[in-house]
Structure formats: C-alpha cells, structure tokens
Amino acid sequence: MNRIITISRQFGSGGRTIGKEVAKKLGIPCYDSELILKIAEKSGLSKEYIENYGEHAPSASWLSNIVGRDYNGRSVRDDLWLVQHEIITELAQKESCVIVGRCADHILKNTANCLTVFVHASPEKRAKRIVEIYGESDEKPEKRLIDKDKRRKSYYQFYTDSTWGDATKYDISLDSGKFGIDKCVSIIAQLY
C-alpha cells in the first residue's frame, strides 16, 4: 500500500518547502504546483484560478463560499473541489508521495495510509519569512498572514466540515519557527 504524507500549513510557515524537502529526502514525488497543473488540465480552469481558489475562499467570510452559485446551488469552486478530490485520490492510489495543502489530509483520511502533518509558526517568524523568501512587502505582512489563513480556514471548513489547524485532526503538528525547516524535514522523514 502506498504511504502518503499530507502537509497542511499556515501561510509563511515553510510547509511547502518542508514538503518538497521531505519528498526529496525520501525519493518520492511531491505534489504542490504540479497538482495545480494536473487540476488545470483536467478541469479546464486556468492555473491562476486554481491557485487563488483551490484552497482559499474568495474572502475571509464564510459567506464567500455561497456566492456565485447557479440555480442548482453549484459553483465553479464546487466543480474545482470535485476535480481536486478526484486527482488527489488517484495520486494516492498510484504512488507514495507528499501532497501539500488542498485539503488532502481530509480527502485521504479514510482511503489511504497517510501521515497528516500541520506546520505552523509564530506570526513574527512567518512575517519575517514571507518578506525574506517571498518578497512580500506591498502590504503589512501580518495583515497578509491573517487574511490568507482566514481564507484557508474558511475554505477548509466549508468543504470538509472540519476545523483547519486543529492539532487533534493531524498525526503531528510542528512549529517550524522553533524547530527550523531542516529539523521538521528530519522528524517527518523519520515518521515515514
């Protein structure tokens, strides 16, 4: 049976980097931006649309998830969720891998042999990281962190009926600000 590692993360915590490094260390694929391309190909939606709405609500308000629905109550984001769900499930059936974000922990919870990880850090460490690594500077980094995390939380709760970031929902929760990226990679790889 394939072994999957899912990495959920706060914005700026380094979860994406940790996922890529764990996959490299274990010699298995990591699906992050590659997943976006697969979803775009299958759904016909643009890569940019998927980046913006594939794991984020349009705004921090839960009401944003119900806007833009047709007469049957469906939205383009619902269709995106279904394609994303299908592709993540197929990847888990196909091979051992690391999947970053996109509610993969929830999607695979009853169908795959998963190690579910949540990566977090203090707002100060995350703000410093998004300025240094991502070059974020056009607005206050703290405001960007809060907005992005609220949008992830809203999306996750809407599509999974579960709480994003609740440590009891994950096998392990790591503070990348305290442990550092390399130590987080090492811990996850040892648990694999």
XYZ file of C-alpha atoms in Angstrom:
192
model
C 0.000 0.000 0.000
C 1.255 3.473 -0.856
C 2.243 5.754 2.011
C 1.165 9.381 1.679
C 2.314 12.415 3.628
C -0.054 15.373 3.607
C 1.257 18.764 4.638
C -1.245 21.379 5.770
C 0.304 24.677 6.737
C -0.109 28.226 7.858
C 0.912 30.765 5.263
C 4.589 31.607 5.657
C 5.399 28.649 7.908
C 7.571 26.928 5.304
C 5.210 23.972 4.884
C 5.641 23.902 1.110
C 9.441 23.890 1.450
C 9.263 21.204 4.130
C 7.043 19.052 1.900
C 9.407 19.342 -1.048
C 12.452 18.558 1.098
C 10.778 15.542 2.742
C 9.882 14.157 -0.691
C 13.430 14.715 -1.918
C 14.882 13.005 1.157
C 12.543 10.004 0.776
C 12.866 9.805 -3.022
C 9.142 10.194 -3.648
C 7.234 12.839 -5.642
C 5.869 15.993 -4.054
C 2.643 17.422 -5.411
C 2.131 21.129 -4.918
C 2.389 23.284 -8.038
C 2.402 20.014 -10.019
C -1.023 19.311 -8.539
C -2.257 22.712 -9.727
C -1.199 21.852 -13.277
C -2.962 18.465 -13.144
C -6.147 20.100 -11.836
C -5.983 22.807 -14.522
C -5.561 20.212 -17.249
C -8.483 18.089 -16.073
C -10.866 20.920 -15.152
C -10.152 23.335 -17.993
C -9.770 26.125 -15.429
C -6.776 28.434 -15.517
C -3.752 27.796 -13.332
C -4.268 31.250 -11.788
C -7.878 30.485 -10.848
C -6.833 27.235 -9.169
C -4.005 28.982 -7.300
C -6.478 31.568 -5.998
C -9.460 29.336 -5.213
C -8.188 25.739 -4.936
C -7.597 26.008 -1.210
C -8.771 29.501 -0.346
C -12.186 31.070 -0.028
C -12.566 34.281 -2.077
C -12.545 36.222 1.195
C -12.214 35.512 4.900
C -16.002 35.444 5.308
C -17.694 32.037 5.190
C -20.428 33.706 3.114
C -17.990 33.996 0.208
C -18.334 30.234 -0.261
C -22.010 30.526 -1.178
C -21.719 33.415 -3.645
C -21.721 32.638 -7.379
C -23.911 29.542 -7.323
C -26.185 28.521 -10.196
C -29.874 27.612 -9.921
C -28.874 24.113 -8.694
C -26.747 25.585 -5.920
C -23.398 24.671 -7.535
C -20.452 26.931 -8.195
C -17.271 26.739 -10.257
C -15.424 26.311 -6.939
C -17.567 23.217 -6.230
C -16.555 21.756 -9.590
C -12.929 22.595 -8.801
C -13.272 20.817 -5.430
C -14.586 17.661 -7.139
C -11.737 17.574 -9.679
C -9.177 18.274 -6.963
C -10.671 15.486 -4.816
C -10.521 13.033 -7.719
C -6.918 13.846 -8.644
C -5.643 13.661 -5.059
C -7.356 10.295 -4.615
C -5.867 9.000 -7.886
C -2.360 10.145 -6.914
C -2.605 8.366 -3.571
C -3.700 5.163 -5.307
C -0.914 5.440 -7.881
C 2.174 6.047 -5.730
C 3.658 7.052 -2.416
C 4.033 10.810 -2.351
C 3.855 14.074 -0.427
C 0.832 16.287 -1.079
C 0.918 19.903 0.071
C -2.357 21.589 1.011
C -5.633 21.337 -0.903
C -7.419 19.536 1.966
C -5.528 16.333 1.087
C -5.471 15.293 4.745
C -9.264 15.251 4.786
C -9.720 13.821 1.294
C -7.481 10.838 2.066
C -8.367 10.273 5.724
C -10.396 7.104 5.131
C -8.889 5.863 1.881
C -5.101 5.966 2.186
C -2.232 5.186 4.514
C -1.478 8.792 5.484
C 0.785 10.686 7.803
C -1.027 14.006 8.254
C 1.119 16.978 9.239
C 0.254 20.556 10.162
C 3.075 23.116 10.027
C 2.733 26.369 11.916
C 4.901 29.129 13.372
C 4.516 32.359 15.280
C 3.193 35.353 13.329
C 6.566 37.083 13.762
C 8.523 34.171 12.239
C 6.031 33.803 9.390
C 6.013 37.543 8.627
C 9.811 37.550 8.510
C 9.763 34.534 6.183
C 7.274 35.959 3.681
C 9.279 39.183 3.460
C 12.647 37.407 3.087
C 11.646 34.394 0.989
C 8.616 35.551 -0.974
C 9.490 39.237 -1.201
C 6.113 40.222 0.251
C 6.172 43.897 1.092
C 3.312 45.706 -0.649
C 1.096 45.437 2.438
C 1.773 44.700 6.068
C 2.975 41.090 6.214
C 0.958 40.431 9.381
C -2.242 41.502 7.609
C -1.439 39.226 4.657
C -0.826 36.276 7.026
C -4.118 36.789 8.823
C -6.085 37.174 5.579
C -4.554 34.152 3.847
C -5.005 31.889 6.884
C -8.623 33.021 7.369
C -9.338 32.253 3.711
C -7.739 28.789 4.021
C -9.691 28.122 7.213
C -12.983 29.214 5.634
C -12.421 27.050 2.540
C -11.367 24.028 4.583
C -14.335 24.297 6.919
C -16.799 24.753 4.047
C -15.609 21.737 2.032
C -14.643 19.368 4.856
C -16.956 20.393 7.704
C -13.877 20.215 9.895
C -11.549 22.724 11.541
C -8.350 23.615 9.698
C -5.340 23.783 12.002
C -6.942 21.838 14.864
C -3.994 19.792 16.173
C -6.297 16.904 17.113
C -7.091 16.367 13.416
C -3.455 15.724 12.431
C -0.966 12.999 13.302
C 1.663 15.619 14.056
C 1.802 19.391 14.379
C 5.203 21.071 14.034
C 6.309 24.601 14.880
C 8.758 25.392 12.088
C 9.694 28.643 13.811
C 11.032 26.749 16.812
C 12.385 23.602 15.141
C 13.529 25.081 11.842
C 12.913 23.704 8.374
C 15.639 21.041 8.460
C 14.536 19.569 11.799
C 10.893 19.440 10.630
C 12.023 17.607 7.491
C 14.028 15.171 9.586
C 11.147 14.476 12.011
C 8.628 13.849 9.207
C 11.062 11.632 7.267
C 11.727 9.544 10.402
C 7.989 9.085 10.947
C 7.520 7.897 7.381
